[in-house]
PDB file of C-alpha atoms in Angstrom:
ATOM      1  CA  PHE N  12       6.085  14.139 -22.282  1.00 87.00           C
ATOM      2  CA  PRO N  13       7.883  17.019 -24.018  1.00 91.00           C
ATOM      3  CA  VAL N  14       9.950  17.958 -20.957  1.00 93.00           C
ATOM      4  CA  THR N  15      13.672  17.909 -20.132  1.00 94.00           C
ATOM      5  CA  VAL N  16      14.379  15.813 -17.053  1.00 95.00           C
ATOM      6  CA  ASP N  17      17.726  15.666 -15.259  1.00 93.00           C
ATOM      7  CA  TYR N  18      18.988  14.521 -11.872  1.00 92.00           C
ATOM      8  CA  ILE N  19      21.682  15.157  -9.312  1.00 89.00           C
ATOM      9  CA  ASN N  20      23.336  12.464  -7.214  1.00 85.00           C
ATOM     10  CA  ARG N  21      26.701  11.787  -5.652  1.00 79.00           C
ATOM     11  CA  PHE N  22      27.917   9.761  -8.643  1.00 79.00           C
ATOM     12  CA  LYS N  23      27.974  12.868 -10.827  1.00 83.00           C
ATOM     13  CA  SER N  24      31.321  14.626 -10.906  1.00 86.00           C
ATOM     14  CA  ALA N  25      31.588  18.213  -9.584  1.00 87.00           C
ATOM     15  CA  LYS N  26      31.863  19.409 -13.208  1.00 91.00           C
ATOM     16  CA  GLU N  27      28.706  17.538 -14.290  1.00 91.00           C
ATOM     17  CA  LYS N  28      26.841  18.867 -11.235  1.00 89.00           C
ATOM     18  CA  LYS N  29      27.906  22.403 -12.036  1.00 90.00           C
ATOM     19  CA  GLU N  30      26.680  22.046 -15.632  1.00 93.00           C
ATOM     20  CA  THR N  31      23.329  20.628 -14.476  1.00 92.00           C
ATOM     21  CA  LEU N  32      22.832  23.465 -11.944  1.00 91.00           C
ATOM     22  CA  LYS N  33      23.745  26.050 -14.599  1.00 93.00           C
ATOM     23  CA  LYS N  34      21.134  24.600 -16.986  1.00 93.00           C
ATOM     24  CA  LEU N  35      18.623  24.581 -14.119  1.00 90.00           C
ATOM     25  CA  GLU N  36      19.240  28.268 -13.401  1.00 91.00           C
ATOM     26  CA  GLU N  37      18.889  29.092 -17.113  1.00 93.00           C
ATOM     27  CA  GLY N  38      15.570  27.237 -17.263  1.00 91.00           C
ATOM     28  CA  LYS N  39      16.817  24.574 -19.698  1.00 93.00           C
ATOM     29  CA  ILE N  40      15.742  21.767 -17.325  1.00 93.00           C
ATOM     30  CA  ASP N  41      12.014  21.345 -16.652  1.00 94.00           C
ATOM     31  CA  ILE N  42      12.184  18.668 -13.961  1.00 94.00           C
ATOM     32  CA  ILE N  43      15.131  18.019 -11.652  1.00 92.00           C
ATOM     33  CA  ILE N  44      15.272  14.935  -9.430  1.00 93.00           C
ATOM     34  CA  GLY N  45      17.605  14.653  -6.454  1.00 88.00           C
ATOM     35  CA  THR N  46      18.074  14.176  -2.730  1.00 81.00           C
ATOM     36  CA  HIS N  47      18.137  16.851   0.017  1.00 78.00           C
ATOM     37  CA  GLY N  48      20.999  18.374  -2.003  1.00 80.00           C
ATOM     38  CA  LEU N  49      18.408  20.214  -4.102  1.00 83.00           C
ATOM     39  CA  LEU N  50      17.652  22.379  -1.065  1.00 81.00           C
ATOM     40  CA  GLY N  51      21.252  23.647  -0.976  1.00 80.00           C
ATOM     41  CA  LYS N  52      22.248  27.314  -1.363  1.00 81.00           C
ATOM     42  CA  GLU N  53      23.993  26.709  -4.683  1.00 83.00           C
ATOM     43  CA  VAL N  54      20.787  25.433  -6.333  1.00 85.00           C
ATOM     44  CA  LYS N  55      18.911  28.233  -8.114  1.00 86.00           C
ATOM     45  CA  PHE N  56      15.744  27.792 -10.139  1.00 86.00           C
ATOM     46  CA  LYS N  57      14.692  30.041 -13.001  1.00 86.00           C
ATOM     47  CA  ASP N  58      10.989  29.684 -12.170  1.00 86.00           C
ATOM     48  CA  LEU N  59      10.126  26.965  -9.655  1.00 86.00           C
ATOM     49  CA  GLY N  60       6.426  26.085  -9.728  1.00 87.00           C
ATOM     50  CA  LEU N  61       6.058  22.685  -8.061  1.00 89.00           C
ATOM     51  CA  LEU N  62       8.036  20.872  -5.378  1.00 86.00           C
ATOM     52  CA  VAL N  63       7.361  17.153  -4.855  1.00 88.00           C
ATOM     53  CA  VAL N  64       8.811  15.711  -1.633  1.00 83.00           C
ATOM     54  CA  ASP N  65       8.844  11.933  -1.414  1.00 83.00           C
ATOM     55  CA  GLU N  66       9.236  10.193   1.969  1.00 77.00           C
ATOM     56  CA  GLU N  67       8.949  13.383   4.004  1.00 72.00           C
ATOM     57  CA  GLN N  68       9.690  11.460   7.216  1.00 68.00           C
ATOM     58  CA  LYS N  69      13.330  11.144   6.097  1.00 71.00           C
ATOM     59  CA  PHE N  70      13.888  14.916   5.968  1.00 73.00           C
ATOM     60  CA  GLY N  71      15.453  16.680   8.941  1.00 71.00           C
ATOM     61  CA  VAL N  72      14.155  19.838  10.629  1.00 70.00           C
ATOM     62  CA  GLY N  73      16.588  22.077   8.709  1.00 76.00           C
ATOM     63  CA  HIS N  74      15.385  20.724   5.385  1.00 76.00           C
ATOM     64  CA  LYS N  75      11.762  21.138   6.415  1.00 71.00           C
ATOM     65  CA  GLU N  76      12.374  24.784   7.344  1.00 74.00           C
ATOM     66  CA  LYS N  77      13.881  25.370   3.892  1.00 75.00           C
ATOM     67  CA  ILE N  78      10.879  23.672   2.253  1.00 73.00           C
ATOM     68  CA  LYS N  79       8.607  25.922   4.336  1.00 71.00           C
ATOM     69  CA  THR N  80      10.288  29.057   2.947  1.00 75.00           C
ATOM     70  CA  LEU N  81       9.863  27.738  -0.606  1.00 70.00           C
ATOM     71  CA  ARG N  82       6.267  26.823   0.041  1.00 62.00           C
ATOM     72  CA  THR N  83       5.076  30.422   0.284  1.00 70.00           C
ATOM     73  CA  ALA N  84       5.538  30.877  -3.469  1.00 77.00           C
ATOM     74  CA  VAL N  85       5.567  27.287  -4.709  1.00 80.00           C
ATOM     75  CA  ASP N  86       2.972  24.505  -4.838  1.00 84.00           C
ATOM     76  CA  CYS N  87       4.165  21.589  -2.739  1.00 80.00           C
ATOM     77  CA  LEU N  88       3.118  17.936  -2.852  1.00 83.00           C
ATOM     78  CA  THR N  89       4.419  15.808   0.021  1.00 79.00           C
ATOM     79  CA  LEU N  90       4.301  12.021   0.225  1.00 81.00           C
ATOM     80  CA  THR N  91       4.930  10.150   3.446  1.00 76.00           C
ATOM     81  CA  ALA N  92       4.330   6.608   4.675  1.00 73.00           C
ATOM     82  CA  THR N  93       4.213   7.760   8.293  1.00 70.00           C
ATOM     83  CA  PRO N  94       2.322  11.032   8.802  1.00 66.00           C
ATOM     84  CA  ILE N  95       4.338  12.904  11.400  1.00 68.00           C
ATOM     85  CA  PRO N  96       2.434  14.795  14.120  1.00 72.00           C
ATOM     86  CA  ARG N  97       3.232  18.207  12.611  1.00 68.00           C
ATOM     87  CA  THR N  98       1.892  17.141   9.200  1.00 69.00           C
ATOM     88  CA  LEU N  99      -1.312  15.924  10.844  1.00 74.00           C
ATOM     89  CA  GLN N 100      -1.595  19.143  12.842  1.00 76.00           C
ATOM     90  CA  PHE N 101      -1.236  21.220   9.648  1.00 73.00           C
ATOM     91  CA  SER N 102      -4.039  19.257   8.017  1.00 75.00           C
ATOM     92  CA  LEU N 103      -6.320  19.514  11.072  1.00 77.00           C
ATOM     93  CA  MET N 104      -5.706  23.282  11.192  1.00 79.00           C
ATOM     94  CA  GLY N 105      -6.659  23.452   7.522  1.00 74.00           C
ATOM     95  CA  ALA N 106      -3.197  24.702   6.531  1.00 69.00           C
ATOM     96  CA  ARG N 107      -2.628  21.607   4.440  1.00 71.00           C
ATOM     97  CA  ASP N 108      -4.834  19.166   2.569  1.00 76.00           C
ATOM     98  CA  LEU N 109      -4.286  15.527   3.408  1.00 75.00           C
ATOM     99  CA  SER N 110      -5.217  12.550   1.225  1.00 78.00           C
ATOM    100  CA  ILE N 111      -4.940   9.083   2.700  1.00 75.00           C
ATOM    101  CA  ILE N 112      -4.435   5.870   0.723  1.00 76.00           C
ATOM    102  CA  ASN N 113      -6.069   3.217   2.868  1.00 78.00           C
ATOM    103  CA  THR N 114      -5.637   0.267   0.519  1.00 80.00           C
ATOM    104  CA  PRO N 115      -2.494  -1.776   1.164  1.00 75.00           C
ATOM    105  CA  PRO N 116      -0.518  -2.821  -1.924  1.00 74.00           C
ATOM    106  CA  PRO N 117      -1.566  -6.193  -3.410  1.00 80.00           C
ATOM    107  CA  ASN N 118       0.243  -9.293  -2.086  1.00 77.00           C
ATOM    108  CA  ARG N 119       1.309  -7.438   1.061  1.00 76.00           C
ATOM    109  CA  GLN N 120       2.932  -9.946   3.430  1.00 75.00           C
ATOM    110  CA  PRO N 121       2.681  -9.764   7.236  1.00 78.00           C
ATOM    111  CA  ILE N 122       5.919  -8.935   9.083  1.00 78.00           C
ATOM    112  CA  GLN N 123       7.744 -11.950  10.539  1.00 77.00           C
ATOM    113  CA  VAL N 124      10.042 -11.831  13.546  1.00 80.00           C
ATOM    114  CA  TYR N 125      13.704 -12.716  12.833  1.00 84.00           C
ATOM    115  CA  ASN N 126      13.688 -16.424  12.080  1.00 90.00           C
ATOM    116  CA  GLU N 127      16.579 -18.123  10.276  1.00 91.00           C
ATOM    117  CA  ASP N 128      14.449 -20.976   8.893  1.00 92.00           C
ATOM    118  CA  PHE N 129      11.997 -18.475   7.446  1.00 91.00           C
ATOM    119  CA  ILE N 130      14.863 -16.414   5.939  1.00 92.00           C
ATOM    120  CA  ARG N 131      16.433 -19.516   4.360  1.00 94.00           C
ATOM    121  CA  GLU N 132      13.057 -20.607   2.921  1.00 94.00           C
ATOM    122  CA  ALA N 133      12.285 -17.134   1.552  1.00 93.00           C
ATOM    123  CA  ILE N 134      15.704 -16.818  -0.137  1.00 95.00           C
ATOM    124  CA  TYR N 135      15.529 -20.292  -1.702  1.00 95.00           C
ATOM    125  CA  TYR N 136      11.924 -19.745  -2.801  1.00 94.00           C
ATOM    126  CA  GLU N 137      13.097 -16.700  -4.733  1.00 94.00           C
ATOM    127  CA  THR N 138      16.364 -18.115  -6.150  1.00 94.00           C
ATOM    128  CA  GLU N 139      14.852 -21.454  -7.177  1.00 94.00           C
ATOM    129  CA  ARG N 140      12.402 -19.655  -9.438  1.00 92.00           C
ATOM    130  CA  GLY N 141      15.309 -17.790 -11.058  1.00 92.00           C
ATOM    131  CA  GLY N 142      15.021 -14.588  -9.021  1.00 93.00           C
ATOM    132  CA  GLN N 143      17.492 -12.673  -6.857  1.00 94.00           C
ATOM    133  CA  VAL N 144      17.133 -11.206  -3.362  1.00 94.00           C
ATOM    134  CA  PHE N 145      17.734  -7.873  -1.622  1.00 92.00           C
ATOM    135  CA  PHE N 146      18.329  -8.490   2.089  1.00 93.00           C
ATOM    136  CA  ILE N 147      17.919  -5.126   3.820  1.00 90.00           C
ATOM    137  CA  TYR N 148      19.950  -4.661   6.990  1.00 90.00           C
ATOM    138  CA  ASN N 149      20.325  -1.082   8.158  1.00 84.00           C
ATOM    139  CA  ARG N 150      23.432  -1.267  10.340  1.00 87.00           C
ATOM    140  CA  ILE N 151      26.535  -0.735   8.222  1.00 88.00           C
ATOM    141  CA  ALA N 152      28.778  -1.937  11.078  1.00 88.00           C
ATOM    142  CA  GLY N 153      27.187  -5.412  11.040  1.00 87.00           C
ATOM    143  CA  LEU N 154      26.594  -5.739   7.293  1.00 89.00           C
ATOM    144  CA  ALA N 155      29.559  -8.053   6.528  1.00 89.00           C
ATOM    145  CA  GLU N 156      28.623 -10.261   9.501  1.00 92.00           C
ATOM    146  CA  MET N 157      25.036 -10.479   8.271  1.00 92.00           C
ATOM    147  CA  ALA N 158      26.303 -11.449   4.798  1.00 92.00           C
ATOM    148  CA  ALA N 159      28.353 -14.234   6.478  1.00 94.00           C
ATOM    149  CA  ILE N 160      25.240 -15.443   8.387  1.00 93.00           C
ATOM    150  CA  ILE N 161      23.262 -15.578   5.114  1.00 94.00           C
ATOM    151  CA  GLN N 162      26.173 -17.421   3.471  1.00 95.00           C
ATOM    152  CA  ALA N 163      26.091 -20.011   6.276  1.00 95.00           C
ATOM    153  CA  LEU N 164      22.301 -20.409   5.866  1.00 94.00           C
ATOM    154  CA  CYS N 165      22.581 -20.743   2.072  1.00 95.00           C
ATOM    155  CA  PRO N 166      26.052 -22.208   1.405  1.00 95.00           C
ATOM    156  CA  ASP N 167      25.446 -22.876  -2.299  1.00 95.00           C
ATOM    157  CA  LEU N 168      24.450 -19.266  -3.115  1.00 95.00           C
ATOM    158  CA  SER N 169      26.749 -16.312  -3.755  1.00 94.00           C
ATOM    159  CA  ILE N 170      26.245 -13.392  -1.365  1.00 94.00           C
ATOM    160  CA  GLY N 171      27.398  -9.785  -1.863  1.00 91.00           C
ATOM    161  CA  TYR N 172      26.872  -6.644   0.189  1.00 90.00           C
ATOM    162  CA  ALA N 173      26.626  -2.903  -0.449  1.00 88.00           C
ATOM    163  CA  HIS N 174      26.086   0.306   1.530  1.00 87.00           C
ATOM    164  CA  GLY N 175      26.186   4.080   1.064  1.00 81.00           C
ATOM    165  CA  GLN N 176      29.551   4.640   2.759  1.00 84.00           C
ATOM    166  CA  MET N 177      31.378   2.734   0.024  1.00 84.00           C
ATOM    167  CA  GLU N 178      33.322   4.738  -2.550  1.00 84.00           C
ATOM    168  CA  GLY N 179      31.130   5.597  -5.549  1.00 81.00           C
ATOM    169  CA  HIS N 180      32.960   3.331  -8.033  1.00 85.00           C
ATOM    170  CA  GLU N 181      33.029   0.429  -5.548  1.00 87.00           C
ATOM    171  CA  LEU N 182      29.303   0.718  -4.800  1.00 85.00           C
ATOM    172  CA  GLU N 183      28.543   0.939  -8.515  1.00 86.00           C
ATOM    173  CA  LYS N 184      30.638  -2.192  -9.172  1.00 90.00           C
ATOM    174  CA  HIS N 185      28.766  -4.187  -6.494  1.00 89.00           C
ATOM    175  CA  ILE N 186      25.388  -3.140  -7.892  1.00 87.00           C
ATOM    176  CA  LEU N 187      26.443  -3.861 -11.507  1.00 89.00           C
ATOM    177  CA  ASP N 188      27.832  -7.274 -10.468  1.00 92.00           C
ATOM    178  CA  PHE N 189      24.459  -7.979  -8.870  1.00 91.00           C
ATOM    179  CA  ILE N 190      22.658  -6.937 -12.067  1.00 90.00           C
ATOM    180  CA  ASP N 191      25.013  -9.284 -13.974  1.00 92.00           C
ATOM    181  CA  ARG N 192      23.891 -12.067 -11.583  1.00 92.00           C
ATOM    182  CA  LYS N 193      27.309 -12.597 -10.003  1.00 93.00           C
ATOM    183  CA  TYR N 194      25.442 -12.605  -6.662  1.00 93.00           C
ATOM    184  CA  ASP N 195      22.162 -14.325  -5.793  1.00 95.00           C
ATOM    185  CA  VAL N 196      21.659 -12.216  -2.658  1.00 95.00           C
ATOM    186  CA  LEU N 197      22.731  -8.621  -2.004  1.00 92.00           C
ATOM    187  CA  VAL N 198      22.837  -7.745   1.700  1.00 93.00           C
ATOM    188  CA  CYS N 199      22.471  -3.969   1.767  1.00 90.00           C
ATOM    189  CA  THR N 200      21.166  -0.926   3.599  1.00 86.00           C
ATOM    190  CA  ASN N 201      18.043   0.841   2.337  1.00 82.00           C
ATOM    191  CA  ILE N 202      20.298   2.676  -0.138  1.00 78.00           C
ATOM    192  CA  VAL N 203      18.592   0.460  -2.741  1.00 76.00           C
ATOM    193  CA  GLU N 204      15.376   2.433  -2.203  1.00 75.00           C
ATOM    194  CA  SER N 205      17.051   5.300  -4.031  1.00 69.00           C
ATOM    195  CA  GLY N 206      16.528   4.562  -7.682  1.00 66.00           C
ATOM    196  CA  VAL N 207      17.836   0.988  -7.896  1.00 72.00           C
ATOM    197  CA  ASP N 208      15.304  -0.914  -9.981  1.00 76.00           C
ATOM    198  CA  ILE N 209      16.234  -4.477 -10.922  1.00 83.00           C
ATOM    199  CA  PRO N 210      13.044  -6.251 -12.060  1.00 84.00           C
ATOM    200  CA  ASN N 211      14.574  -9.666 -11.354  1.00 85.00           C
ATOM    201  CA  VAL N 212      14.917  -8.976  -7.617  1.00 88.00           C
TER     202      VAL N 212
END
């Protein structure tokens, strides 16, 4: 489409961020993609017309209040996997339209309880066909231990780990090493939901 798209994330330097925000204020960027940071005071839009909020359940109350103030003048499309009570109440009151996707994605697998044999099988199933594996574990404190457990289960595979509290360059290196297939399995937090797309995984 004939639009200018840009983004803001924590890997951009302060100078790059400043330039992006300046362009945004001047109207030189049509679509800006970013995290909660886009709701900050320093972000000014020339003429904001549409706000798309993905995974609304991950936004805090403060962010939602800010979105509410924007909503009076701006069209807002919100996507959420878990409709929170307030969202449902808004729709029942008629203050918000609600569309529901009832069809689960194809090949949806049932959830298994933690089972080391199942984990080993699933990892080998994937690696033996030439694929790689994200192992999501959302406690940063226990991430290295979990990587060691996976290593013990699959001694012939190389295991790496990554999380959002790593320094930017270190995190980037771990992800790039994974892309370069230096690891078969990356034990990580759900940071990989944010724009990490590796088709092989």
